[in-house]
Short mmCIF file of C-alpha atoms and ligand atoms in Angstrom, two decimals:
data_model
loop_
_atom_site.label_atom_id
_atom_site.label_comp_id
_atom_site.label_asym_id
_atom_site.label_seq_id
_atom_site.Cartn_x
_atom_site.Cartn_y
_atom_site.Cartn_z
CA MET A 14 -116.50 86.02 2.02
CA ALA A 15 -113.44 85.01 0.09
CA ARG A 16 -112.76 83.86 -3.43
CA LYS A 17 -111.26 80.40 -3.96
CA ALA A 18 -110.49 78.15 -6.91
CA VAL A 19 -112.41 74.88 -7.15
CA VAL A 20 -111.82 72.00 -9.51
CA ASP A 21 -114.44 69.97 -11.33
CA ARG A 22 -112.90 66.51 -10.97
CA ARG A 23 -115.01 65.18 -13.80
CA LYS A 24 -113.44 67.62 -16.25
CA CYS A 25 -109.89 67.66 -14.90
CA ALA A 26 -107.32 65.76 -16.98
CA TYR A 27 -104.76 65.91 -14.14
CA CYS A 28 -102.20 67.57 -16.39
CA GLY A 29 -100.54 69.93 -13.89
CA ALA A 30 -100.82 73.03 -16.09
CA CYS A 31 -102.49 74.97 -13.28
CA VAL A 32 -99.72 74.01 -10.86
CA ALA A 33 -97.14 75.53 -13.20
CA VAL A 34 -98.72 79.00 -12.93
CA CYS A 35 -100.10 79.26 -9.40
CA PRO A 36 -98.20 82.11 -7.73
CA ALA A 37 -99.33 81.06 -4.25
CA ASP A 38 -98.19 77.42 -4.31
CA ALA A 39 -101.82 76.62 -3.51
CA ASN A 40 -102.28 73.55 -5.71
CA GLU A 41 -100.57 70.24 -6.26
CA LEU A 42 -100.91 67.33 -8.61
CA VAL A 43 -101.02 64.40 -6.22
CA GLU A 44 -100.30 61.25 -8.24
CA THR A 45 -103.59 61.22 -10.17
CA PHE A 46 -105.69 64.07 -8.84
CA LEU A 47 -105.49 67.79 -8.29
CA GLU A 48 -105.57 69.21 -4.79
CA ILE A 49 -106.23 72.89 -4.10
CA TYR A 50 -105.29 74.19 -0.65
CA ASP A 51 -107.89 76.72 0.46
CA ASP A 52 -105.65 78.18 3.13
CA LYS A 53 -103.16 79.30 0.49
CA CYS A 54 -105.43 80.07 -2.48
CA THR A 55 -105.95 83.80 -3.04
CA GLY A 56 -108.65 83.37 -5.69
CA CYS A 57 -106.50 85.21 -8.26
CA SER A 58 -107.99 83.08 -11.12
CA ILE A 59 -104.68 82.66 -12.97
CA CYS A 60 -105.12 78.88 -12.94
CA VAL A 61 -108.62 79.23 -14.38
CA LYS A 62 -107.17 80.96 -17.46
CA MET A 63 -104.46 78.34 -17.77
CA CYS A 64 -106.57 75.17 -17.58
CA PRO A 65 -106.78 73.49 -21.02
CA MET A 66 -109.98 71.71 -19.99
CA GLY A 67 -112.03 74.46 -18.37
CA ALA A 68 -112.08 72.40 -15.20
CA LEU A 69 -111.41 75.27 -12.78
CA ALA A 70 -113.67 78.02 -11.50
CA ILE A 71 -113.61 80.67 -8.79
CA VAL A 72 -116.35 80.54 -6.17
CA GLU A 73 -117.27 82.67 -3.21
CA VAL A 74 -116.89 80.83 0.07
CA GLU A 75 -117.79 81.78 3.65
CA MET B 19 -77.02 58.64 2.10
CA TYR B 20 -77.34 58.91 -1.66
CA ASP B 21 -74.93 60.74 -3.92
CA VAL B 22 -77.84 61.85 -6.11
CA VAL B 23 -81.61 61.80 -5.83
CA VAL B 24 -83.40 62.60 -9.08
CA VAL B 25 -87.04 63.69 -8.83
CA GLY B 26 -89.13 62.94 -11.93
CA ALA B 27 -88.70 60.05 -14.39
CA GLY B 28 -89.36 61.94 -17.62
CA PRO B 29 -86.63 62.17 -20.28
CA ALA B 30 -84.56 64.63 -18.20
CA GLY B 31 -84.71 62.67 -14.94
CA SER B 32 -84.11 59.20 -16.34
CA MET B 33 -81.24 60.47 -18.44
CA ALA B 34 -79.68 62.18 -15.40
CA ALA B 35 -80.09 59.04 -13.28
CA LYS B 36 -78.67 56.84 -16.03
CA THR B 37 -75.64 59.09 -16.57
CA ALA B 38 -74.90 59.49 -12.85
CA ALA B 39 -75.27 55.74 -12.21
CA GLU B 40 -72.96 54.95 -15.11
CA GLN B 41 -70.33 57.11 -13.41
CA GLY B 42 -70.59 54.85 -10.39
CA LEU B 43 -72.69 57.11 -8.17
CA ASN B 44 -75.26 55.90 -5.69
CA VAL B 45 -78.48 57.12 -7.34
CA LEU B 46 -82.19 57.14 -6.51
CA LEU B 47 -84.81 58.04 -9.14
CA VAL B 48 -88.21 59.01 -7.72
CA GLU B 49 -91.41 59.24 -9.80
CA LYS B 50 -94.81 60.03 -8.37
CA ARG B 51 -96.79 58.36 -11.14
CA GLN B 52 -97.50 54.69 -10.83
CA GLU B 53 -96.60 54.16 -14.48
CA ILE B 54 -93.64 55.96 -16.01
CA GLY B 55 -94.61 57.65 -19.27
CA THR B 56 -98.36 57.83 -18.71
CA PRO B 57 -100.42 59.84 -19.04
CA VAL B 58 -98.53 61.19 -22.03
CA ARG B 59 -98.24 64.97 -22.15
CA CYS B 60 -96.57 65.34 -25.48
CA ALA B 61 -96.99 65.33 -29.27
CA GLU B 62 -93.90 63.10 -29.39
CA GLY B 63 -92.04 64.73 -32.29
CA ILE B 64 -88.24 64.88 -32.22
CA SER B 65 -85.46 65.28 -34.75
CA ARG B 66 -83.59 62.18 -35.72
CA GLU B 67 -80.28 63.72 -34.76
CA SER B 68 -81.41 64.52 -31.20
CA ILE B 69 -82.45 60.97 -30.49
CA GLU B 70 -79.53 59.27 -32.20
CA LYS B 71 -77.10 61.34 -30.17
CA PHE B 72 -78.01 59.28 -27.11
CA PHE B 73 -79.74 56.08 -28.15
CA GLU B 74 -79.63 53.21 -30.50
CA VAL B 75 -82.98 53.54 -32.19
CA ASP B 76 -85.40 50.77 -31.40
CA LYS B 77 -88.56 50.39 -33.48
CA LYS B 78 -90.44 49.56 -30.31
CA TRP B 79 -90.56 53.20 -29.30
CA ILE B 80 -90.73 54.81 -32.75
CA ALA B 81 -94.31 55.29 -33.92
CA ALA B 82 -93.44 56.92 -37.26
CA GLU B 83 -90.65 58.46 -39.29
CA VAL B 84 -91.14 61.65 -41.26
CA ILE B 85 -89.23 63.25 -44.13
CA GLY B 86 -90.37 66.81 -43.59
CA ALA B 87 -92.88 69.35 -42.32
CA LYS B 88 -95.68 71.36 -43.89
CA ILE B 89 -96.59 74.69 -42.38
CA TYR B 90 -99.87 76.46 -43.12
CA ALA B 91 -100.51 80.18 -42.85
CA PRO B 92 -104.03 81.32 -41.84
CA ASP B 93 -105.00 81.67 -45.54
CA LYS B 94 -103.70 78.15 -46.21
CA THR B 95 -100.50 79.19 -47.96
CA GLU B 96 -98.29 76.16 -47.65
CA ILE B 97 -94.59 76.06 -46.80
CA VAL B 98 -92.92 72.70 -47.32
CA MET B 99 -89.67 71.72 -45.69
CA SER B 100 -88.21 68.40 -46.61
CA GLU B 101 -85.11 66.46 -47.41
CA GLU B 102 -84.44 65.90 -51.05
CA MET B 103 -84.05 62.19 -51.06
CA ALA B 104 -86.53 59.61 -50.03
CA GLY B 105 -85.30 57.39 -47.24
CA ASN B 106 -83.74 60.38 -45.57
CA GLU B 107 -85.99 60.68 -42.55
CA VAL B 108 -85.38 63.82 -40.55
CA GLY B 109 -87.74 63.24 -37.69
CA TYR B 110 -89.35 60.67 -35.50
CA VAL B 111 -92.68 60.58 -33.78
CA LEU B 112 -92.02 58.61 -30.62
CA GLU B 113 -94.19 56.30 -28.58
CA ARG B 114 -93.38 58.01 -25.29
CA LYS B 115 -95.20 55.51 -23.15
CA ILE B 116 -92.55 53.06 -24.26
CA PHE B 117 -89.65 55.45 -24.75
CA ASP B 118 -89.84 57.00 -21.26
CA ARG B 119 -89.88 53.53 -19.72
CA HIS B 120 -86.96 52.49 -21.88
CA VAL B 121 -84.81 55.35 -20.56
CA ALA B 122 -85.88 54.61 -16.97
CA ARG B 123 -84.95 50.97 -17.52
CA LEU B 124 -81.52 52.02 -18.79
CA ALA B 125 -81.09 54.05 -15.59
CA ALA B 126 -82.07 51.03 -13.51
CA ARG B 127 -79.76 48.79 -15.47
CA ALA B 128 -76.91 51.23 -14.89
CA GLY B 129 -77.48 50.76 -11.17
CA ALA B 130 -79.93 53.48 -10.14
CA GLU B 131 -82.64 52.59 -7.64
CA VAL B 132 -86.10 53.51 -8.94
CA TYR B 133 -89.17 54.23 -6.81
CA VAL B 134 -92.48 54.72 -8.62
CA LYS B 135 -95.76 55.89 -7.11
CA THR B 136 -93.47 57.84 -4.80
CA ALA B 137 -93.69 61.61 -4.55
CA MET B 138 -91.14 64.00 -3.18
CA VAL B 139 -93.26 66.17 -0.88
CA ASP B 140 -90.67 68.41 0.69
CA PHE B 141 -86.94 69.05 0.98
CA GLU B 142 -84.58 71.05 3.08
CA ARG B 143 -80.89 71.87 2.72
CA ARG B 144 -79.02 71.34 5.96
CA ASP B 145 -75.35 70.83 6.88
CA GLY B 146 -74.21 70.75 3.28
CA LYS B 147 -76.68 68.09 2.17
CA VAL B 148 -80.34 67.74 1.28
CA LYS B 149 -83.00 66.01 3.35
CA LEU B 150 -85.94 64.89 1.26
CA LYS B 151 -89.34 63.83 2.42
CA LEU B 152 -90.82 61.09 0.24
CA ARG B 153 -94.37 59.72 0.28
CA ARG B 154 -95.64 56.42 -1.04
CA LEU B 155 -99.08 54.94 -0.45
CA GLY B 156 -99.69 57.49 2.28
CA GLU B 157 -96.51 56.67 4.13
CA GLU B 158 -93.82 59.33 4.56
CA TRP B 159 -90.13 58.90 5.20
CA GLU B 160 -86.88 60.81 4.80
CA VAL B 161 -83.78 60.23 2.73
CA GLU B 162 -80.55 62.19 2.50
CA THR B 163 -78.53 63.08 -0.55
CA LYS B 164 -75.52 65.12 -1.53
CA ILE B 165 -77.18 66.31 -4.74
CA LEU B 166 -80.81 66.79 -5.70
CA ILE B 167 -81.65 66.89 -9.41
CA GLY B 168 -85.05 68.47 -10.01
CA ALA B 169 -86.44 66.95 -13.21
CA ASP B 170 -89.99 67.37 -12.01
CA GLY B 171 -91.33 68.96 -15.18
CA VAL B 172 -93.29 72.14 -15.74
CA GLU B 173 -95.06 71.81 -12.39
CA SER B 174 -91.66 71.84 -10.61
CA LYS B 175 -91.84 72.74 -6.95
CA ILE B 176 -88.14 72.21 -6.43
CA GLY B 177 -87.02 75.12 -8.59
CA ARG B 178 -89.47 77.51 -7.01
CA LYS B 179 -88.77 76.46 -3.45
CA ALA B 180 -85.02 76.69 -4.01
CA GLY B 181 -85.50 80.17 -5.49
CA ILE B 182 -83.93 79.18 -8.82
CA ILE B 183 -86.95 79.90 -11.00
CA ARG B 184 -90.03 82.01 -10.59
CA THR B 185 -93.56 80.92 -11.39
CA LEU B 186 -94.50 81.16 -15.07
CA LYS B 187 -96.74 84.04 -16.12
CA LEU B 188 -99.64 83.50 -18.49
CA ASN B 189 -97.60 84.76 -21.44
CA GLU B 190 -94.71 82.39 -20.68
CA VAL B 191 -96.46 79.05 -20.99
CA GLU B 192 -98.63 77.30 -23.56
CA SER B 193 -101.89 75.67 -22.55
CA CYS B 194 -102.26 72.50 -24.65
CA ALA B 195 -104.88 69.95 -25.61
CA GLN B 196 -104.44 66.99 -27.94
CA TYR B 197 -106.29 63.95 -29.22
CA LEU B 198 -104.75 60.77 -30.50
CA MET B 199 -106.98 60.18 -33.51
CA THR B 200 -107.28 57.15 -35.73
CA GLY B 201 -108.84 56.47 -39.12
CA LEU B 202 -107.26 59.61 -40.60
CA ASP B 203 -106.57 60.18 -44.26
CA ILE B 204 -103.20 61.98 -44.25
CA ASP B 205 -99.81 61.73 -45.92
CA GLU B 206 -97.84 60.19 -43.07
CA ASN B 207 -94.48 61.35 -44.39
CA TYR B 208 -94.91 64.83 -42.92
CA THR B 209 -95.68 66.64 -39.72
CA TYR B 210 -98.18 69.51 -40.08
CA PHE B 211 -98.27 72.92 -38.39
CA TYR B 212 -101.14 75.42 -38.57
CA LEU B 213 -100.57 79.04 -37.67
CA GLY B 214 -102.98 81.88 -37.02
CA ARG B 215 -104.37 83.99 -34.26
CA GLU B 216 -107.87 82.79 -34.74
CA THR B 217 -106.88 79.13 -34.85
CA ALA B 218 -104.30 79.18 -32.08
CA PRO B 219 -103.55 82.56 -30.47
CA GLY B 220 -99.90 82.71 -29.42
CA GLY B 221 -99.27 79.12 -30.46
CA TYR B 222 -100.10 76.69 -33.25
CA ALA B 223 -102.06 73.56 -34.04
CA TRP B 224 -100.33 70.36 -35.15
CA ILE B 225 -100.85 66.96 -36.69
CA PHE B 226 -98.03 64.47 -36.02
CA PRO B 227 -98.57 61.08 -37.69
CA LYS B 228 -98.16 57.94 -35.62
CA GLY B 229 -98.61 55.36 -38.35
CA ASN B 230 -101.54 53.26 -39.55
CA GLY B 231 -103.82 56.24 -40.05
CA SER B 232 -103.40 57.57 -36.55
CA ALA B 233 -101.91 60.89 -35.42
CA ASN B 234 -101.52 63.29 -32.53
CA VAL B 235 -103.82 66.19 -33.35
CA GLY B 236 -103.26 69.00 -30.90
CA ILE B 237 -103.02 72.68 -30.14
CA GLY B 238 -101.13 75.06 -27.89
CA VAL B 239 -102.38 78.54 -27.03
CA LEU B 240 -100.95 81.36 -24.94
CA PRO B 241 -103.43 81.88 -22.07
CA ARG B 242 -102.76 85.63 -22.06
CA MET B 243 -104.12 85.83 -25.61
CA ALA B 244 -106.70 83.04 -25.55
CA GLU B 245 -110.41 83.70 -25.31
CA LYS B 246 -111.46 80.14 -24.62
CA THR B 247 -109.90 76.92 -23.40
CA ALA B 248 -107.29 74.97 -25.36
CA LYS B 249 -109.76 72.13 -25.72
CA GLU B 250 -112.32 74.46 -27.29
CA TYR B 251 -109.70 75.78 -29.71
CA LEU B 252 -108.78 72.20 -30.59
CA ASP B 253 -112.37 71.21 -31.28
CA ALA B 254 -112.83 74.31 -33.44
CA PHE B 255 -109.64 73.50 -35.38
CA ILE B 256 -110.74 69.92 -36.08
CA GLU B 257 -114.12 71.14 -37.21
CA LYS B 258 -112.70 73.87 -39.44
CA GLU B 259 -110.14 71.59 -41.09
CA GLY B 260 -112.72 68.85 -41.52
CA ILE B 261 -110.46 66.32 -39.81
CA GLU B 262 -112.35 63.09 -39.63
CA GLY B 263 -111.27 60.32 -37.36
CA LYS B 264 -111.98 58.73 -34.04
CA ILE B 265 -110.50 59.97 -30.81
CA ILE B 266 -108.83 57.16 -28.89
CA GLU B 267 -106.84 59.14 -26.36
CA PHE B 268 -106.99 62.51 -24.68
CA VAL B 269 -104.03 64.66 -23.63
CA ALA B 270 -103.75 67.97 -21.79
CA GLY B 271 -100.67 69.79 -20.56
CA ALA B 272 -98.46 72.85 -20.36
CA VAL B 273 -95.18 73.76 -22.05
CA PRO B 274 -92.93 76.54 -20.75
CA VAL B 275 -92.01 79.10 -23.42
CA TYR B 276 -89.94 81.22 -21.09
CA GLY B 277 -86.58 81.33 -22.81
CA GLU B 278 -83.23 80.95 -21.12
CA ILE B 279 -83.04 81.14 -17.33
CA GLU B 280 -79.98 82.75 -15.80
CA THR B 281 -78.96 79.70 -13.78
CA ALA B 282 -80.39 76.24 -13.17
CA VAL B 283 -78.46 75.58 -9.97
CA ALA B 284 -78.37 76.38 -6.28
CA ASP B 285 -76.28 74.81 -3.52
CA ASN B 286 -76.74 71.00 -3.82
CA ILE B 287 -79.41 71.40 -6.53
CA MET B 288 -79.60 71.22 -10.32
CA LEU B 289 -82.75 71.57 -12.44
CA ALA B 290 -83.11 69.84 -15.81
CA GLY B 291 -85.67 69.78 -18.61
CA ASP B 292 -89.04 71.49 -18.32
CA ALA B 293 -88.31 72.17 -14.65
CA ALA B 294 -85.60 74.56 -15.89
CA TYR B 295 -87.86 75.89 -18.67
CA HIS B 296 -85.58 74.18 -21.20
CA ALA B 297 -88.35 73.66 -23.79
CA ASP B 298 -87.99 75.64 -27.01
CA PRO B 299 -90.05 78.86 -26.90
CA ILE B 300 -90.98 78.74 -30.56
CA THR B 301 -91.65 75.05 -31.23
CA GLY B 302 -92.54 73.94 -27.70
CA GLY B 303 -90.29 70.94 -28.24
CA GLY B 304 -88.67 69.89 -24.99
CA ILE B 305 -87.62 66.25 -25.24
CA ALA B 306 -84.25 66.86 -26.91
CA ASN B 307 -83.13 69.57 -24.49
CA ALA B 308 -84.43 67.54 -21.54
CA LEU B 309 -82.28 64.59 -22.59
CA SER B 310 -79.18 66.76 -23.06
CA ALA B 311 -79.71 68.63 -19.80
CA GLY B 312 -80.20 65.36 -17.92
CA TYR B 313 -77.01 64.02 -19.40
CA TYR B 314 -74.99 67.11 -18.39
CA ALA B 315 -76.50 67.15 -14.90
CA GLY B 316 -75.51 63.51 -14.41
CA LYS B 317 -71.96 64.23 -15.57
CA VAL B 318 -71.53 67.27 -13.31
CA ALA B 319 -72.98 65.33 -10.38
CA ALA B 320 -70.18 62.80 -10.79
CA GLU B 321 -67.52 65.55 -10.84
CA ALA B 322 -69.06 67.15 -7.76
CA VAL B 323 -69.03 63.88 -5.85
CA GLN B 324 -65.43 63.29 -6.84
CA LYS B 325 -64.39 66.77 -5.67
CA ASN B 326 -66.79 66.62 -2.72
CA ASP B 327 -68.02 70.09 -3.65
CA PHE B 328 -71.76 70.64 -3.94
CA SER B 329 -71.79 74.42 -3.86
CA ALA B 330 -73.72 76.42 -6.43
CA SER B 331 -70.45 77.86 -7.70
CA PHE B 332 -69.15 74.37 -8.50
CA LEU B 333 -72.47 73.24 -10.02
CA ARG B 334 -72.33 76.19 -12.37
CA ARG B 335 -70.31 73.89 -14.59
CA TYR B 336 -73.66 72.37 -15.40
CA ASP B 337 -75.00 75.81 -16.44
CA GLU B 338 -72.02 76.19 -18.73
CA LEU B 339 -72.68 72.86 -20.42
CA TRP B 340 -76.38 73.28 -21.13
CA LYS B 341 -75.98 76.92 -22.08
CA ASN B 342 -73.21 76.08 -24.53
CA ASP B 343 -75.40 73.42 -26.04
CA PHE B 344 -78.79 75.16 -26.38
CA GLY B 345 -78.84 78.35 -24.29
CA LYS B 346 -78.26 80.60 -27.26
CA ARG B 347 -81.03 78.88 -29.19
CA LEU B 348 -83.46 79.42 -26.30
CA ARG B 349 -82.54 83.10 -26.20
CA ARG B 350 -82.84 83.54 -29.94
CA ASN B 351 -86.10 81.63 -30.26
CA LYS B 352 -87.62 83.57 -27.36
CA LYS B 353 -87.01 86.79 -29.30
CA LEU B 354 -88.53 85.19 -32.35
CA GLN B 355 -91.55 83.99 -30.36
CA LEU B 356 -92.21 87.48 -29.01
CA LYS B 357 -92.13 88.77 -32.56
CA PHE B 358 -94.31 85.94 -33.81
CA ILE B 359 -97.09 86.35 -31.26
CA ASP B 360 -97.34 90.01 -32.24
CA MET B 361 -98.09 89.16 -35.87
CA ASP B 362 -101.69 89.23 -36.96
CA ASP B 363 -103.03 86.86 -39.58
CA ALA B 364 -102.46 89.33 -42.43
CA VAL B 365 -98.75 89.57 -41.63
CA LEU B 366 -98.44 85.80 -41.32
CA ASN B 367 -100.09 85.35 -44.71
CA LYS B 368 -97.78 87.90 -46.27
CA LEU B 369 -94.66 86.27 -44.85
CA ALA B 370 -95.77 82.78 -45.84
CA GLY B 371 -96.66 84.00 -49.33
CA ALA B 372 -93.16 85.39 -49.74
CA ILE B 373 -91.44 82.06 -49.17
CA ALA B 374 -94.08 79.58 -50.35
CA GLY B 375 -92.71 77.41 -53.13
CA LYS B 376 -89.11 77.96 -52.02
CA ASN B 377 -87.15 74.82 -51.63
CA LEU B 378 -86.49 74.57 -47.92
CA ARG B 379 -84.23 71.59 -47.54
CA GLU B 380 -83.21 72.03 -43.99
CA MET B 381 -85.83 71.33 -41.38
CA SER B 382 -85.25 74.02 -38.80
CA VAL B 383 -86.66 77.25 -37.47
CA ALA B 384 -83.46 79.01 -38.56
CA ALA B 385 -83.92 77.87 -42.16
CA ILE B 386 -87.37 79.49 -42.33
CA VAL B 387 -86.26 82.71 -40.70
CA LYS B 388 -83.29 83.01 -43.05
CA GLU B 389 -85.61 82.76 -46.04
CA LEU B 390 -88.00 85.28 -44.47
CA LEU B 391 -85.15 87.69 -43.89
CA LYS B 392 -84.28 87.54 -47.57
CA ALA B 393 -87.89 88.16 -48.57
CA HIS B 394 -88.92 90.72 -45.98
CA PRO B 395 -85.88 92.20 -44.30
CA LYS B 396 -87.81 95.16 -42.93
CA LEU B 397 -90.48 93.18 -41.11
CA LEU B 398 -87.85 91.24 -39.25
CA TRP B 399 -84.96 93.69 -39.19
CA ASP B 400 -84.42 93.38 -35.45
CA LEU B 401 -83.80 89.64 -35.82
CA LYS B 402 -81.22 89.89 -38.57
CA ASP B 403 -78.18 89.59 -36.34
CA LEU B 404 -79.52 86.50 -34.64
CA PHE B 405 -79.78 84.25 -37.67
C1 FAD C 510 -99.37 68.76 -25.52
C2 FAD C 510 -97.87 68.77 -25.52
C3 FAD C 510 -97.19 68.46 -26.69
C4 FAD C 510 -95.79 68.42 -26.71
N1 FAD C 510 -95.17 68.04 -27.85
C5 FAD C 510 -93.83 67.91 -27.89
C6 FAD C 510 -93.18 67.41 -29.05
O1 FAD C 510 -93.81 67.06 -30.05
N2 FAD C 510 -91.82 67.29 -29.04
C7 FAD C 510 -91.09 67.64 -27.94
O2 FAD C 510 -89.86 67.53 -27.98
N3 FAD C 510 -91.68 68.09 -26.81
C8 FAD C 510 -93.05 68.24 -26.76
N4 FAD C 510 -93.65 68.68 -25.60
C9 FAD C 510 -92.82 69.01 -24.45
C10 FAD C 510 -92.30 67.75 -23.77
O3 FAD C 510 -93.37 66.90 -23.45
C11 FAD C 510 -91.53 68.12 -22.51
O4 FAD C 510 -90.61 69.13 -22.80
C12 FAD C 510 -90.79 66.94 -21.91
O5 FAD C 510 -91.66 65.93 -21.48
C13 FAD C 510 -89.95 67.41 -20.74
O6 FAD C 510 -89.33 66.34 -20.12
P1 FAD C 510 -88.95 66.42 -18.59
O7 FAD C 510 -88.24 65.16 -18.27
O8 FAD C 510 -88.30 67.71 -18.31
O9 FAD C 510 -90.34 66.49 -17.81
P2 FAD C 510 -91.60 65.51 -17.80
O10 FAD C 510 -91.59 64.60 -18.96
O11 FAD C 510 -92.77 66.38 -17.58
O12 FAD C 510 -91.36 64.63 -16.49
C14 FAD C 510 -91.48 65.16 -15.19
C15 FAD C 510 -91.83 64.02 -14.28
O13 FAD C 510 -91.70 64.43 -12.92
C16 FAD C 510 -92.70 63.83 -12.15
N5 FAD C 510 -92.85 64.61 -10.91
C17 FAD C 510 -93.25 65.90 -10.79
N6 FAD C 510 -93.25 66.29 -9.50
C18 FAD C 510 -92.83 65.21 -8.78
C19 FAD C 510 -92.65 64.97 -7.38
N7 FAD C 510 -92.86 65.93 -6.48
N8 FAD C 510 -92.24 63.75 -6.97
C20 FAD C 510 -92.02 62.76 -7.89
N9 FAD C 510 -92.18 62.92 -9.23
C21 FAD C 510 -92.59 64.13 -9.67
C22 FAD C 510 -93.90 63.88 -13.07
O14 FAD C 510 -94.89 62.95 -12.68
C23 FAD C 510 -93.27 63.56 -14.42
O15 FAD C 510 -93.29 62.18 -14.70
C24 FAD C 510 -95.06 68.74 -25.55
C25 FAD C 510 -95.73 69.07 -24.37
C26 FAD C 510 -97.12 69.08 -24.34
C27 FAD C 510 -97.84 69.42 -23.07
S1 SF4 C 511 -106.87 80.98 -7.88
FE1 SF4 C 511 -104.73 81.74 -7.89
S2 SF4 C 511 -103.96 81.17 -5.85
FE2 SF4 C 511 -105.83 79.97 -6.14
S3 SF4 C 511 -105.11 78.01 -6.97
FE3 SF4 C 511 -105.61 79.33 -8.74
S4 SF4 C 511 -103.68 80.31 -9.29
FE4 SF4 C 511 -103.42 79.46 -7.21
S1 SF4 C 512 -104.96 72.60 -15.49
FE1 SF4 C 512 -107.10 71.90 -15.45
S2 SF4 C 512 -107.03 69.82 -16.28
FE2 SF4 C 512 -104.92 70.36 -15.73
S3 SF4 C 512 -104.68 69.60 -13.61
FE3 SF4 C 512 -105.31 71.75 -13.45
S4 SF4 C 512 -107.55 71.65 -13.28
FE4 SF4 C 512 -106.90 69.65 -14.04
#
């Protein structure tokens, strides 16, 4: 089990705020959508606190 | 091979590309969005002086002109800052969708190549130059340049990869939400600022008029202090103030409130604007500094090409220029911001009460602090030498 950030694309305003604070370089604002790279994400939840929209959450994955 | 590749067509990047192209350099400006200037991530306020320094004002990209600002303490004590005479506008509220494109167009007209819907995905410094990987419509290719200007905003990957800046911590950045509202009943001659820990912990809420009963109504909060999302704070603010209007646009974003970085350069690389955390730590305003930084970066790029020297030690001329212009202000306002976020609502009310009704003619942070220092020297004693 590991903890990872996931984005709710319906809430995301593709603003890049989460990218500015991710210490693991695990996310990227690709033109008009947010991508989170599971292989880099440490599940630290910093981006979750940053998101102005409440579009991010941490989930447990296999 | 390019002389300069600029990544990001915001105010910093377009200004850098324009300036470098005007000096005769071979310039490429790369922007990942398909439309420059949208989505807007800004409340669009700027002082008249900052804009007139670089541009002939064109009504097409000015949404409104204001003569002053009104600041509200948590208990609603009002501080008014305004110019004495009518017709003496001190600030503009821009239409950045149009303004940003205007600056990009000036860069293109000066000779810069512009690629939109094109992202820089990676770069590497090798043999005294920079190899960049670009991607458009799923296709990747490489270009080479002598100088890379990172104007890629608060989400900058260039600065972090080059080791110039470190990632922002949650007390060094504001989380922001904003609505463009219409049908509002406000005096459009002023911008409005609302302070208070409950309203906007570590930040403030704002109303910036855009003419014809519309305005940017927004909020910035410091995530370290916030207990809910910026959007929730914004909705609560609108409810509490009884602001009635219709929402016709939605904005989210981040503003660095880091203060001055030690250097914005590395070998072959310069950072400008939000990418270099150039936004003001107390107001969150970043357009003016982004424009100035872009201008200086473009100038220094031309000198570097002429001298054929792209080393960090040569590019430090750029550091000197932006630091001389606004470095001290970033340092000073960072100290002020740290002080400000420590104040609870009772202290804010007390300070506002002490200077309410005073005639503040100059519209600046320094003008307020100077008045506060006269009224409450003890509360702010450690700032006295800065102002
Ligand atoms: C809600 C909010 C309100 C604000 N209000 C004000 C205000 O009233 N007044 C004020 O002065 N400032 C304000 N600011 C700050 C202001 O918006 C910024 O300081 C300013 O936009 C910085 O300009 P810039 O050119 O540095 O970066 P940006 O305008 O952010 O431009 C960066 C550009 O780089 C592009 N980019 C990023 N990565 C890549 C890549 N890899 N490849 C290609 N392109 C890339 C982005 O798409 C973007 O277009 C506000 C900010 C927010 C979030
Ligand atoms: S949880 Fe941490 S590592 Fe993962 S994307 Fe968010 S900030 Fe980055
Ligand atoms: S901070 Fe939130 S709204 Fe902004 S891009 Fe990240 S997930 Fe989307």
